[in-house]
Every structure is written in C-alpha cells, then in structure tokens.
Coordinates of C-alpha atoms in Angstrom, one line a residue:
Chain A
X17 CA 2.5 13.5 -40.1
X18 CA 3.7 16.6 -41.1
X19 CA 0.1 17.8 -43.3
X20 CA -2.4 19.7 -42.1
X21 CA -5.4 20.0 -44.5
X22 CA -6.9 23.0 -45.8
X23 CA -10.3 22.7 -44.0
X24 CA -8.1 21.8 -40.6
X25 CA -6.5 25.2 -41.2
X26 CA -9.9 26.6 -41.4
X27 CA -11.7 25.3 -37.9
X28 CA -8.3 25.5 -35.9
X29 CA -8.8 29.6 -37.1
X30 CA -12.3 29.7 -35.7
X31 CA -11.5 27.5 -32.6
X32 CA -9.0 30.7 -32.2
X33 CA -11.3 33.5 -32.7
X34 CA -13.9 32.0 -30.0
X35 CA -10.9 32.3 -27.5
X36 CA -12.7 33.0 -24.0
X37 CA -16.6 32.5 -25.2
X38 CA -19.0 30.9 -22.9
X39 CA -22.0 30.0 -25.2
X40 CA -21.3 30.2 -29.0
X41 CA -24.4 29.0 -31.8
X42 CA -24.0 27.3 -35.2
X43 CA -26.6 27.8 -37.8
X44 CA -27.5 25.7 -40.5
X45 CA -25.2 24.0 -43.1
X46 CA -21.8 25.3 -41.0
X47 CA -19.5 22.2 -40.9
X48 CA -16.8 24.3 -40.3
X49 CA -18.0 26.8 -37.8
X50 CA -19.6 23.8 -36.1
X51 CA -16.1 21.3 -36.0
X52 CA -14.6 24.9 -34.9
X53 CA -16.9 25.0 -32.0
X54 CA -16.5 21.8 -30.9
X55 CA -12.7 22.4 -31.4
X56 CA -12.5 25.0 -28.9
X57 CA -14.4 23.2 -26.5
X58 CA -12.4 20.3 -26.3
X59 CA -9.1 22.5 -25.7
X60 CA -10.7 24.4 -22.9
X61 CA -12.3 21.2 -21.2
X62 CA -11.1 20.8 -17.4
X63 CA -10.3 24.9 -17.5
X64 CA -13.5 26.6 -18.5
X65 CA -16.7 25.7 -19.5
X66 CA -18.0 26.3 -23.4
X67 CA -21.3 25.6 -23.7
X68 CA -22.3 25.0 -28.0
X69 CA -25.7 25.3 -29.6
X70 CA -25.5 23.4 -33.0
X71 CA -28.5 23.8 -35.4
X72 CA -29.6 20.3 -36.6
X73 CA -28.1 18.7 -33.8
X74 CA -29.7 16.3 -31.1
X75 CA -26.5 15.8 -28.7
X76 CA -25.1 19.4 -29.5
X77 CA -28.4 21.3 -28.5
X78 CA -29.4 22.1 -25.3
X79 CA -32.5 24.1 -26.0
X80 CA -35.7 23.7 -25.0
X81 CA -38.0 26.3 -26.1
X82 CA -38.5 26.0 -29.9
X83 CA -36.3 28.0 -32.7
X84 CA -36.7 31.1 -30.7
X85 CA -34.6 30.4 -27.8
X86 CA -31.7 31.2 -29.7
X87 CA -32.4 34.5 -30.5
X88 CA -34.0 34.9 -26.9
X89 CA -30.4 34.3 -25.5
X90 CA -28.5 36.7 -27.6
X91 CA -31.2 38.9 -26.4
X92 CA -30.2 38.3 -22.9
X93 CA -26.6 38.6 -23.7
X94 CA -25.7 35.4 -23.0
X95 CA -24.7 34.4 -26.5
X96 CA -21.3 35.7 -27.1
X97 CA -20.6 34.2 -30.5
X98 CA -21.8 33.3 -34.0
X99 CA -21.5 32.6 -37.4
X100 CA -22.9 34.3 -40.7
X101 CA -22.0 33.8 -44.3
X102 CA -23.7 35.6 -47.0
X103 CA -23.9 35.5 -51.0
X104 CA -22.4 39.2 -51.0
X105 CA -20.0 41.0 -48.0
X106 CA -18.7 44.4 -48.7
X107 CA -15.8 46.6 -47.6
X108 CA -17.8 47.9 -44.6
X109 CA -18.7 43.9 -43.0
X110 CA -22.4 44.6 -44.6
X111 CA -23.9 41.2 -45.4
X112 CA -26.3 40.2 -48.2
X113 CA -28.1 36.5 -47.6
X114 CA -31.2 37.7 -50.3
X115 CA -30.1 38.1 -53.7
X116 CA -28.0 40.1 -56.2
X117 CA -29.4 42.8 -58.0
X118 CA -33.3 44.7 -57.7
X119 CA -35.6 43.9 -55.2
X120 CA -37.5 41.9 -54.7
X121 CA -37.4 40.8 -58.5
X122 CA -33.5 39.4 -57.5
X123 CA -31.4 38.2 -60.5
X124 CA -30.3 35.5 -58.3
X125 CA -32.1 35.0 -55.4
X126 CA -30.6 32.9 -51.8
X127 CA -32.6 31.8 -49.6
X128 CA -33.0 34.8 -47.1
X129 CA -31.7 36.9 -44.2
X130 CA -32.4 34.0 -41.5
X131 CA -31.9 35.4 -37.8
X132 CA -28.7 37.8 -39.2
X133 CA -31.0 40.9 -39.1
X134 CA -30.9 40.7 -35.0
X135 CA -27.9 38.5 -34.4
X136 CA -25.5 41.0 -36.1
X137 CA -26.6 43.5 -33.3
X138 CA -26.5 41.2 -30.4
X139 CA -23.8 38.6 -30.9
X140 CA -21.0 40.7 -29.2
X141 CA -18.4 38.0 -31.9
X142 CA -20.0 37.5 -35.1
X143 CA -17.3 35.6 -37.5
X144 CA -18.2 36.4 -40.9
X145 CA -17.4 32.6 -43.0
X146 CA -17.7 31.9 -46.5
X147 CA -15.0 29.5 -48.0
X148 CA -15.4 31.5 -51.8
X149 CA -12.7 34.2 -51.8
X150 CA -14.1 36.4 -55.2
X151 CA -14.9 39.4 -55.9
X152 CA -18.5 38.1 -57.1
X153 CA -18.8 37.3 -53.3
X154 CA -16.2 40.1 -51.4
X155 CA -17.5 43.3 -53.2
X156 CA -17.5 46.9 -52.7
X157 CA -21.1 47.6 -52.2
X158 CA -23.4 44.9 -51.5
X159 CA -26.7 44.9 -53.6
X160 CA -29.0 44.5 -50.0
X161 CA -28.2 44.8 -46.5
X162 CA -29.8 41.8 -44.7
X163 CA -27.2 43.0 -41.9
X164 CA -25.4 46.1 -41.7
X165 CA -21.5 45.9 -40.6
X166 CA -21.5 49.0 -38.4
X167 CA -24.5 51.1 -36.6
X168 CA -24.7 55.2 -36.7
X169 CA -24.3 56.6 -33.0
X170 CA -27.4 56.0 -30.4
X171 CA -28.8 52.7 -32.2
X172 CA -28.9 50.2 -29.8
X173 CA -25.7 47.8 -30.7
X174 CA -24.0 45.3 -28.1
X175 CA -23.0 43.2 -30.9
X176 CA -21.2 43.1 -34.7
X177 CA -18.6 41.8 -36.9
X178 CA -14.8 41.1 -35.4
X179 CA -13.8 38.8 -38.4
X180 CA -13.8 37.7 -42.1
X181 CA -12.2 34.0 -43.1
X182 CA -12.2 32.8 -46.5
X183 CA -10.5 30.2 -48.2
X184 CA -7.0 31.9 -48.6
X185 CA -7.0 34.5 -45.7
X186 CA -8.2 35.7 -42.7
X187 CA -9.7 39.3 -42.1
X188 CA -10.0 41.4 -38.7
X189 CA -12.6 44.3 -38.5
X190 CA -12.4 47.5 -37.4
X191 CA -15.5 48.8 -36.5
X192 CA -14.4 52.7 -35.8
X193 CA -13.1 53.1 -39.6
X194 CA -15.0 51.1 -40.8
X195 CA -12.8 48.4 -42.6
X196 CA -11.1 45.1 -42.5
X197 CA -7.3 44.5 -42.1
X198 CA -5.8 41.4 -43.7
X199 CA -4.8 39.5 -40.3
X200 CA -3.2 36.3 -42.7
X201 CA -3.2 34.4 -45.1
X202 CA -3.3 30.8 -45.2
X203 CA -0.7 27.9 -46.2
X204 CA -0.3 28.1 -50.3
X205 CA -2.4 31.6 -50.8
X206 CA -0.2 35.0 -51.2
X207 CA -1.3 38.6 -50.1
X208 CA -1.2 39.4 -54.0
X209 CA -3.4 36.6 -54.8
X210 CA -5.9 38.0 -52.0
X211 CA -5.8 41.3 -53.3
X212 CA -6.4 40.1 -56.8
X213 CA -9.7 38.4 -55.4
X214 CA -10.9 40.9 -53.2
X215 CA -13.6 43.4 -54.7
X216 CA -13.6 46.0 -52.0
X217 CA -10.6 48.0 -50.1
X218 CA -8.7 47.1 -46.9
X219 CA -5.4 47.7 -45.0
X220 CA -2.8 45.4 -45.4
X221 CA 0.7 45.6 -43.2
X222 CA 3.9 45.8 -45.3
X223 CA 4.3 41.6 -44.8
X224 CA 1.6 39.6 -43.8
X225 CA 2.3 36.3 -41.6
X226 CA 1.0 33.3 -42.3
X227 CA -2.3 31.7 -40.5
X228 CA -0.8 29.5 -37.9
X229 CA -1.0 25.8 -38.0
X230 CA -2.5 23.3 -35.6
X231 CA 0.3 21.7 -33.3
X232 CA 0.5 18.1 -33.2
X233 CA -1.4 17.9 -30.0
X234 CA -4.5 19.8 -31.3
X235 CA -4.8 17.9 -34.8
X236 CA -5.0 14.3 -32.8
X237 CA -8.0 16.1 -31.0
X238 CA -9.4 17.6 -33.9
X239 CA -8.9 14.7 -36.0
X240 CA -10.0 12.2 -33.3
X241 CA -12.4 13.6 -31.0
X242 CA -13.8 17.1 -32.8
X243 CA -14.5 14.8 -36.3
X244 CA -16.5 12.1 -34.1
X245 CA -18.4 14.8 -32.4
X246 CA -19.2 16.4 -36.0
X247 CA -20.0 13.8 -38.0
X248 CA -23.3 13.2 -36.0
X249 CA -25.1 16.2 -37.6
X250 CA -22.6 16.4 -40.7
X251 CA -22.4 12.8 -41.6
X252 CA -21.0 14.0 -45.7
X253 CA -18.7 16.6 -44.6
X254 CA -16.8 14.0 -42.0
X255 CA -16.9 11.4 -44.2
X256 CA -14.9 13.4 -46.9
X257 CA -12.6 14.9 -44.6
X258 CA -11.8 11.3 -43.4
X259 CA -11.6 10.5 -47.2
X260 CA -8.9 13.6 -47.4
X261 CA -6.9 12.4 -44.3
X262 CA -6.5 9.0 -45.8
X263 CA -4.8 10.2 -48.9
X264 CA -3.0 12.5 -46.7
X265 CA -1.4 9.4 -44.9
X266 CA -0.9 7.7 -48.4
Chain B
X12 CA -55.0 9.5 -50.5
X13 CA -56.4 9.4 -46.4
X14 CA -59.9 10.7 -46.6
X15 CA -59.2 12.2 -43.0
X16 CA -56.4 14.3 -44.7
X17 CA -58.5 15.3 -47.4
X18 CA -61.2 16.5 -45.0
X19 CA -58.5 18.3 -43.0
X20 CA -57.6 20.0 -46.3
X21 CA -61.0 21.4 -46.8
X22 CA -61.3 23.6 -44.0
X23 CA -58.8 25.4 -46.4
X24 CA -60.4 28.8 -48.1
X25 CA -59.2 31.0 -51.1
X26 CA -57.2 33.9 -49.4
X27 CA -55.9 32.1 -46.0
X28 CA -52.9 32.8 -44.2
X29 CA -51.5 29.9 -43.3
X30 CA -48.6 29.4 -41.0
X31 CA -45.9 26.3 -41.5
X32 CA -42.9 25.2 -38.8
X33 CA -39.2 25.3 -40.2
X34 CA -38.0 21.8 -41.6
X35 CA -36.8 20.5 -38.4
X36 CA -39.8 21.3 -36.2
X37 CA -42.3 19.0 -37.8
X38 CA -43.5 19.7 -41.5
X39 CA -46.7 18.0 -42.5
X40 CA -45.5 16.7 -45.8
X41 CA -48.4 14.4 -45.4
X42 CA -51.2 17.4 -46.1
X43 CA -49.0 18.5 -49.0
X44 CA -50.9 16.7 -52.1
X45 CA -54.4 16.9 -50.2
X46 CA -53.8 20.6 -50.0
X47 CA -52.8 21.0 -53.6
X48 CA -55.9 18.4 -54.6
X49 CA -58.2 20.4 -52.5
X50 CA -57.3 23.4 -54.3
X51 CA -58.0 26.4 -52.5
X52 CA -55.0 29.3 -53.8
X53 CA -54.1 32.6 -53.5
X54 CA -52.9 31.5 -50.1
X55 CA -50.4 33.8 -48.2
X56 CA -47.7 31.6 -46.3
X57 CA -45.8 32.6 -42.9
X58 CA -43.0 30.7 -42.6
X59 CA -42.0 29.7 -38.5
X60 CA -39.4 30.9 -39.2
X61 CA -38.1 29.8 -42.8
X62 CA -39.3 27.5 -45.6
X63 CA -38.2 24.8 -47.4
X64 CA -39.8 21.8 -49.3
X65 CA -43.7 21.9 -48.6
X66 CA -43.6 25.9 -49.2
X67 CA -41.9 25.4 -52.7
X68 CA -44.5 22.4 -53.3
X69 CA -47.3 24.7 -52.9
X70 CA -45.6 27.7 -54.5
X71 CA -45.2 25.1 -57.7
X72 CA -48.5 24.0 -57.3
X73 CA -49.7 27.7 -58.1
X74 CA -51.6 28.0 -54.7
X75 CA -49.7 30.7 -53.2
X76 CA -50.1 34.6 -53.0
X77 CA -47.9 35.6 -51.0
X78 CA -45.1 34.6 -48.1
X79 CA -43.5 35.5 -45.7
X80 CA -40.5 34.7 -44.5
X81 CA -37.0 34.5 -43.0
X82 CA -35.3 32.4 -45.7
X83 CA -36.5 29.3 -48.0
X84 CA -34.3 26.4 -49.4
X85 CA -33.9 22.7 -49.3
X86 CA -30.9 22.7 -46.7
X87 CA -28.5 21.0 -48.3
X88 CA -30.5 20.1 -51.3
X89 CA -29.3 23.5 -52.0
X90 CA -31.7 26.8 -53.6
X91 CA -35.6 26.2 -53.9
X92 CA -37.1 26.0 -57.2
X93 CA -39.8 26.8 -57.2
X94 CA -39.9 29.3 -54.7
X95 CA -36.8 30.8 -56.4
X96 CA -38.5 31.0 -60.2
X97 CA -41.2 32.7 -58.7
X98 CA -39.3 35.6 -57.3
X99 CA -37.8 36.0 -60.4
X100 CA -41.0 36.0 -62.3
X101 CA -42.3 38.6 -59.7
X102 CA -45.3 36.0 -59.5
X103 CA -45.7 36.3 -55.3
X104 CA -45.7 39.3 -53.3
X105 CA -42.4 38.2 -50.7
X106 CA -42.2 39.7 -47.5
X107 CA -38.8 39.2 -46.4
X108 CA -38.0 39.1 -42.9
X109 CA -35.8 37.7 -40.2
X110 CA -36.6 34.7 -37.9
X111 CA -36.5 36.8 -34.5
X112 CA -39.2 38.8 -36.0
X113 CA -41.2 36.4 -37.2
X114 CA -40.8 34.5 -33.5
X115 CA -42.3 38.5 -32.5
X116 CA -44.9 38.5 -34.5
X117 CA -46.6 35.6 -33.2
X118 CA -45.8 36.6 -29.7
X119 CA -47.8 39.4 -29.8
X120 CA -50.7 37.6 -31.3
X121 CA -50.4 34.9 -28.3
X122 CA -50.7 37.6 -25.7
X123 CA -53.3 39.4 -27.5
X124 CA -51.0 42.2 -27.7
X125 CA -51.1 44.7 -31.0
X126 CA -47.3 44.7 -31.4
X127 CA -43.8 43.3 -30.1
X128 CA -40.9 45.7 -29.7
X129 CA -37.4 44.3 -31.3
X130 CA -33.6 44.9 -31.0
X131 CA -31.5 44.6 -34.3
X132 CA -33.2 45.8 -37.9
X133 CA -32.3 49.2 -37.7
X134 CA -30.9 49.9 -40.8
X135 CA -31.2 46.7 -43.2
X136 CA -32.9 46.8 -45.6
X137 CA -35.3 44.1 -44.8
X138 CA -36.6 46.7 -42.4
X139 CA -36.7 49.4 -45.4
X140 CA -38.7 46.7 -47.7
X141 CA -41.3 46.7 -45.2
X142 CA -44.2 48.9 -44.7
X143 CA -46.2 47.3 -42.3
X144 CA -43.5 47.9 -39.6
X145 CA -42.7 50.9 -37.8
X146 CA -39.9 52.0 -36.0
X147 CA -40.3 54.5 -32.4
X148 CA -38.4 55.9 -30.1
X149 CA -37.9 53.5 -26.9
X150 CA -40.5 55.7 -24.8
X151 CA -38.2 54.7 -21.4
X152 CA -35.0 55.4 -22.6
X153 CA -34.1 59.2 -21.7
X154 CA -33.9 60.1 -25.6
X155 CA -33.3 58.3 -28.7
X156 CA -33.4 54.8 -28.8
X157 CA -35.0 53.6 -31.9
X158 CA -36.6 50.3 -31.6
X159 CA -39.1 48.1 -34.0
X160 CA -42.5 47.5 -33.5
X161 CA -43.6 44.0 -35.2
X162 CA -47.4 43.9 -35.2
X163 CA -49.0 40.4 -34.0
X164 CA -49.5 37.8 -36.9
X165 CA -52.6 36.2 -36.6
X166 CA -52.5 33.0 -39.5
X167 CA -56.2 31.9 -40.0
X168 CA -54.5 28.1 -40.0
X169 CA -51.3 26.6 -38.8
X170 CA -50.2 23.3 -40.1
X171 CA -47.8 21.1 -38.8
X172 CA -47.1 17.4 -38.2
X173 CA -46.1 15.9 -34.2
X174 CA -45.1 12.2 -33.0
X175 CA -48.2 11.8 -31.1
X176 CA -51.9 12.7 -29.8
X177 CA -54.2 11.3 -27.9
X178 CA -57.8 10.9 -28.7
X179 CA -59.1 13.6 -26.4
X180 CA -57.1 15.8 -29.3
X181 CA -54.2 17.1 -27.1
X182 CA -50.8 16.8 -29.3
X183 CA -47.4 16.1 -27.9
X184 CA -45.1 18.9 -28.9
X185 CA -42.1 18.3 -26.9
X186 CA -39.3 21.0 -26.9
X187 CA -40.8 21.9 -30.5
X188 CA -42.1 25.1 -28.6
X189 CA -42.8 27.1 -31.8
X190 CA -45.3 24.2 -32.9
X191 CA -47.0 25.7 -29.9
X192 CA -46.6 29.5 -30.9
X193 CA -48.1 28.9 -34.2
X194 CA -51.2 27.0 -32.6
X195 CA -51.9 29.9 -29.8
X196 CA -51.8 32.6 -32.9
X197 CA -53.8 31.1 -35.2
X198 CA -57.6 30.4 -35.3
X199 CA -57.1 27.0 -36.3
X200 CA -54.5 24.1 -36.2
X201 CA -54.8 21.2 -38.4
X202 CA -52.4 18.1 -37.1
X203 CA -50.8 15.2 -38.2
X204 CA -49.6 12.9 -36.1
X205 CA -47.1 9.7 -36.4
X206 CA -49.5 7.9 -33.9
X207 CA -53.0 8.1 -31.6
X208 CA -52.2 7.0 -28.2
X209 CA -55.8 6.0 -26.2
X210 CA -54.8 7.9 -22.8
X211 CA -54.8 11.3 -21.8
X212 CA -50.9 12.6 -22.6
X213 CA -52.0 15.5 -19.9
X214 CA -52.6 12.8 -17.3
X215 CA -48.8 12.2 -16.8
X216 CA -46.9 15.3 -15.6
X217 CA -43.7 14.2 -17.9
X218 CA -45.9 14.3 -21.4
X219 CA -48.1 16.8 -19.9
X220 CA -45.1 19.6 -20.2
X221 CA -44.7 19.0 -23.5
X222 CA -48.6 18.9 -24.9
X223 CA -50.5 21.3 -26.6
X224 CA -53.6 21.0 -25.2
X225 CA -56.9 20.2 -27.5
X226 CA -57.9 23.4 -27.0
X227 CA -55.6 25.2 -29.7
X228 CA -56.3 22.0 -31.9
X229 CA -59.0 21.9 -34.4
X230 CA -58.5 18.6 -36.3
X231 CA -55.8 15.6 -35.7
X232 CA -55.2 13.0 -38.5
X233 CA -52.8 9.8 -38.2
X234 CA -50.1 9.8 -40.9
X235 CA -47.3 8.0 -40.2
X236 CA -44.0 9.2 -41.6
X237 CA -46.4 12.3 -42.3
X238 CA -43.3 14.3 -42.6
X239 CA -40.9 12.7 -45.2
X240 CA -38.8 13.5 -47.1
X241 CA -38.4 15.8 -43.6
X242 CA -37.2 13.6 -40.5
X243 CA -39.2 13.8 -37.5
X244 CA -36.9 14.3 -33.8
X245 CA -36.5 11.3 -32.0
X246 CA -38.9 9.5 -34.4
X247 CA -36.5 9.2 -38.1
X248 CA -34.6 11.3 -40.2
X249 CA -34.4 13.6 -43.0
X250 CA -33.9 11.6 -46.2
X251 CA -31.7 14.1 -48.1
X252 CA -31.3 12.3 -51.3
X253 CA -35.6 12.5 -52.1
X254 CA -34.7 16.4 -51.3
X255 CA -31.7 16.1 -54.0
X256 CA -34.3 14.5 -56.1
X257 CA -36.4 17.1 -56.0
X258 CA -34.3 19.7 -56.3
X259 CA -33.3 18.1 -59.6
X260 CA -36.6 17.6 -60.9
X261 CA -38.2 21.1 -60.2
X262 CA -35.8 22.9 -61.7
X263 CA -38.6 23.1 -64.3
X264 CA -42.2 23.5 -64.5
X265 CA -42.6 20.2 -66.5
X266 CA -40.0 18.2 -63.9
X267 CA -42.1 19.9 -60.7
X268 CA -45.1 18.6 -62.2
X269 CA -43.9 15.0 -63.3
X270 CA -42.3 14.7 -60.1
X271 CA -45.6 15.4 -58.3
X272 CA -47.8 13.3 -60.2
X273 CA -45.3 10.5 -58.5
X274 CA -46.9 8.5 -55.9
X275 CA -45.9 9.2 -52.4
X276 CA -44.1 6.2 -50.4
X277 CA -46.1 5.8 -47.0

C-alpha cells in the first residue's frame, strides 16, 4: 500500500512533536491528538514509558481525583504535553475558545476557555490543533485572549506554545520573537496555498520540505493497534477512518 | 413525574446559586423538568467545571440569571442553544472562567479559606472580564511574582446524580472527586441516585473510599437512568443521538419548547 491518508499524516505529526514526553493529556473532542498519543506510545513501548490521560476515556484515564487532577499535575510539572484548539489563533500563538467579536455580547459565541487559561502556562509542550486552515480561523489579532501565546518578563511561565498543525501545514513557534515559522507542509498543499490562507505573518525558508510520511512499519501500528485503542472513546471517528482505509485499498 | 423529585426541587428559592458537575461526572438530568415545573428563576449557575445539556435546559426554560463557567456545549452535539442565544441577546450576566479556577474556587470554600492563589491567567482576558478577582504579588517570592487570588464559591445547592446510596444517606461517588468538592462547598446537596442499597456503603473499607458521607447530603432520590441523555461511568453511556436531537430542536425557542413538552423515557 503505497497511501497514507490525510488524517494518518496528521497523528503521525503529533506522535512526532510528543518525542520524549512522559505524561501527555487529551481534552475533549480530540480524535486526533488522542490516536497521536496513543501513536507515540505504542512506538516507544519496551524503551520508555508514556503514560496518556484521554478525556472521556475509561481504559485511557488513570485519574482518580475528579476533573481537577489534571490541572493539579500540570501544576506539579508532571504534565509535559497538551493540546488546544481554538475558534481564533493569531500571529503571536494567542488563542480565542469564547467568541468573535464584543464581549460578552459575542457575534458568535464557542463554548469557552476550558482549562487553556492555566494549561498554556504550565504545559511545558502545548500543540496548538485545529484541522481549518483560514484566515477566519489563523488571524492577525484575535478578538479575546482565553490564552496568551507569550508572557512579559517575571510572570510566572514553565509552559507555552511549540507548535501550530492545520490541515495543510505544520507551524513551529518561536517564543523570543514572537512568531511562527512554517516547519511543512503536508502531501497535496503548497507554501503559496498556505500563505494564501493564513491571516497573520510568519517566516517561511526559501523551500519548504514536505511533512514526512509514516513508514510502513508505523502505519500497520497505527492502522492496527493505535485505531483499536481509539475507537473506544471515538467510536464515529474510527469508524470513518476504517471507512477511508477501505476505499483506500479499493 | 416522581413526587420525591419534585419535593427535592422545592427546596429550590428565587436567587440561588446552584452548582452542577460537568457532563461526564454525573448530571441529574432526572431534576431537570421538576426544577423547571417547580419554577423558582433568577437562578445563578456554577458550572464544575463546564456545562452542557441540563445548563442550556434551564437557560431555555428562562430560570437562569447568571452562570458561571469554564465552557458550555453539547460535546459533540456541537454549540448550545440555548445557552448560546442567550449570550447573544445579552439576557444572562456570564462569568467566564477557566476550569482550574473554578476547581479553586471551591477549594477554598471546602477549607473555609477566603481565597485560593493560582498559576496561569495573567494576562487573558478572562482574567480582565473579571472584577471579583484580584491579582497580588506572591508575598514569598523575593519581588514580583504576580499570582491570582480566586475567592471561595460557596453554591447555596449542588445538584448532581451518583450510581448508588444507601439508606443512612451516604452516596457512592467513586473517583468522581469533584461530586465531592461541590457537596463540601455548598450548604446543600440534592442527589439522585441509580439505586438505594439497604447497608451501610461506609461499612466496607472498598465503598467506604469512595462515599460522600450523609453528612454533606441533604436529600437522596432514586431515579434510575437519572442522567440520560448523559451516560453514567461504569453504569451506561451517553446517548449522543437524543443530544443531536436536541441540538436540532432548540435551535429555536418554539423547537426548545416543543421538545420539552416531550415526555421523558425512564
């Protein structure tokens, strides 16, 4: 099989960025991050030990102290990775989960800031994922700050933004400019296409490389073991990528 | 509709601050419609930590004040109605915050304490957005240091729903800590329970970890399935597709209303 679909591209990315992490947490409605997770567990079994917190799981939760012992363990430091999305992200890795435009009257209002208000200062790896790559979505300026990208000197600050992945590319951050540098892009998308979707300013090199691809090896384990794992809390999402892999074969 | 629930309901006054567990720690859906029969509005809700279904219910139902709260939607029944109509109309004061806080707040009013001191906030503006927390300078660090001071929520009710009791009016919470948190901070709890079991869950060490004892309970009701369309852990489920229904129907004020005018499956 020489394919590798889209959304494979996606969690083999995020199974890279969590290179080295010991406890990483998935919060609610993250197939991706989640199958990512697993992902990079099941290449570092017999090596090291990942231990994964998946919201909404029974089997993929060890916690035992309610909804706030996730938080608690970022507080301790012992959380070294997480995920946030957000309805608005800006130039500077500033994240909006509340609305777009006044508030608290919002012209379109999400749900809310969750746990990102504390995670994005304690969560030494916070990947930034949301699959829409627009400017309605990437933007220069975003209309509230339910997490700030960057922290002035002397605020207390273990924790932040290393990377944005969309749909057609993948981002790093620099937190000392602050800004993000297009790291990739994936199969079928072009740097110009990125650029043409992408409200706010970033560095680009002269010729950006493509994402890498899963080897053989790692899509029989993602496609075997990681979509098992998954489809206990995300019964819809594995289901459709099994859906995708059998007209794939076809 | 159980007359127990509907006597729970009553202890229910105009003005209340009530505090309700996050969709996977145990809604009572089952005090839903008693609570909007009973009547009693200008409630202001604290979501542990976020909302979904019973908060836009009530919200709908015209009940509510106020909330507070990390977040609220329907999971993957996607945005809130309800909930999201009424921020547009500017009909509720909202009180955004984030779940660590919220986890804080309680805290404090468990230990009696005035405040709880938290990392993270510092410049977002759902810090900015609220007036009723301050921000100091960590008075052990050498200089600097700015940290925020959550004062200690104190919900006149909480409301949730558990797999068991037993009929001395201890509740089995399990790992559902926060269920807990809610109950130590507030002056009243009002329970629902899948099941009433005759002996004394704190007469085993293995239930006995995991019970909130009668003495943070004020009333216990059985309603089994008490918290569809919500699953309960290890007892069933969410059933998404009622939450899709939903969704659909209270997109307007006329489908809310149809839709709650539905009888409830038990």
């Amino acid at each position: 099989m020489t394919g590798v679909l889209p959304r494979e591209t996606l969690i083999f990315t995020i199974a890279r960025l969590l290179e080295g992490v010991r406890l990483v947490a998935v919060g609610a409605a993250s197939p991706i991050p989640a199958a990512g997770s697993m992902l990079r567990r099941a290449l570092d079994e017999g090596q090291r030990q990942v231990r994964l917190s998946v919201l909404g799981s029974v089997e993929h939760n060890f916690f035992t102290n309610g909804s706030a012992e996730l938080f608690d363990s970022a507080g301790q430091g012992r959380l070294d990775a997480f995920f946030l999305g957000g309805g608005q992200i800006d130039g500077q890795a500033n994240v909006n989960l509340v609305g777009a435009g006044d508030y608290p009257q919002s012209s379109v209002r999400w749900p809310g800031s969750f746990g990102s208000a504390y995670l994005y200062f304690t969560v030494p790896r916070v990947i930034l994922f949301r699959e829409e790559h627009s400017r309605r979505v990437l933007v220069e300026k975003v209309d509230f700050i339910s997490a700030p990208g960057t922290s002035p000197k002397g605020v207390y600050r273990p924790g932040g933004p290393v990377a944005l992945l969309t749909s057609k590319g993948l981002f790093t951050f620099d937190k000392t400019r602050p800004g993000f540098t297009l790291d990739s892009v994936h199969p079928g998308h072009t740097p110009a296409e990125i650029a043409e979707a992408t409200g706010f300013a970033y560095d680009a090199p002269a010729a950006t490389p493509n994402t890498p691809q899963p080897g053989p090896a790692t899509l029989s384990l993602l496609r075997g073991r990681v979509l098992t794992e998954l489809a206990e809390t995300y019964p819809a999402f594995a289901a459709d990528w099994r859906r995708d892999l059998a007209a794939l074969a076809a | 509709m159980q007359a127990d629930l509907r006597a729970m309901a009553t202890r229910i006054r105009p003005g209340m601050r009530i505090a309700l567990p996050v969709d996977y720690a145990g809604v009572s859906m089952a005090m839903t419609r008693p609570l909007i029969e009973h009547g009693a509005g200008d409630l202001d809700l604290l979501c542990v930590p976020t909302g979904g279904l019973q908060v836009d219910q009530l919200i709908g139902a015209g009940l509510v004040r106020g909330v507070e709260t990390s977040a609220v939607s329907l999971g993957e029944a996607g945005g809130a109605p309800r909930f999201n109509q009424a921020v547009k109309d500017g009909a509720i004061r909202l009180r955004d915050a984030t779940c660590p806080a919220i986890h804080a707040g309680l805290m404090a009013a468990q230990k009696g304490s005035p405040f709880m001191p938290m990392r993270g906030l510092i410049g977002t503006d759902v810090l900015r957005h609220r007036d009723d927390w301050r921000v100091i300078d960590n008075p052990f660090a050498p200089g600097g240091d700015p940290v925020v001071l959550i004062p200690a929520i104190h919900p006149d009710v909480a409301i949730f729903h558990a797999p068991m009791a037993d009929r001395f009016g201890n509740v089995w919470i399990g790992r559902r800590r926060e269920l807990a948190a809610m109950a130590y901070a507030s002056t009243e709890a009002l329970v629902t329970v899948e099941r009433i079991v005759e002996h004394n869950l704190l007469a085993d060490e293995m239930t006995a970890a995991g019970t909130l004892p009668a003495l943070y309970v004020t009333a216990i009701a059985a309603a089994p399935r008490g918290a569809w369309p919500y699953g309960l852990w290890g007892e069933y489920g969410t059933e998404t597709d009622e939450l899709i229904r939903y969704a659909r129907a209270a997109r307007t004020e006329a489908g809310f209303a149809e839709y709650m005018a539905q009888e409830v499956p038990a």
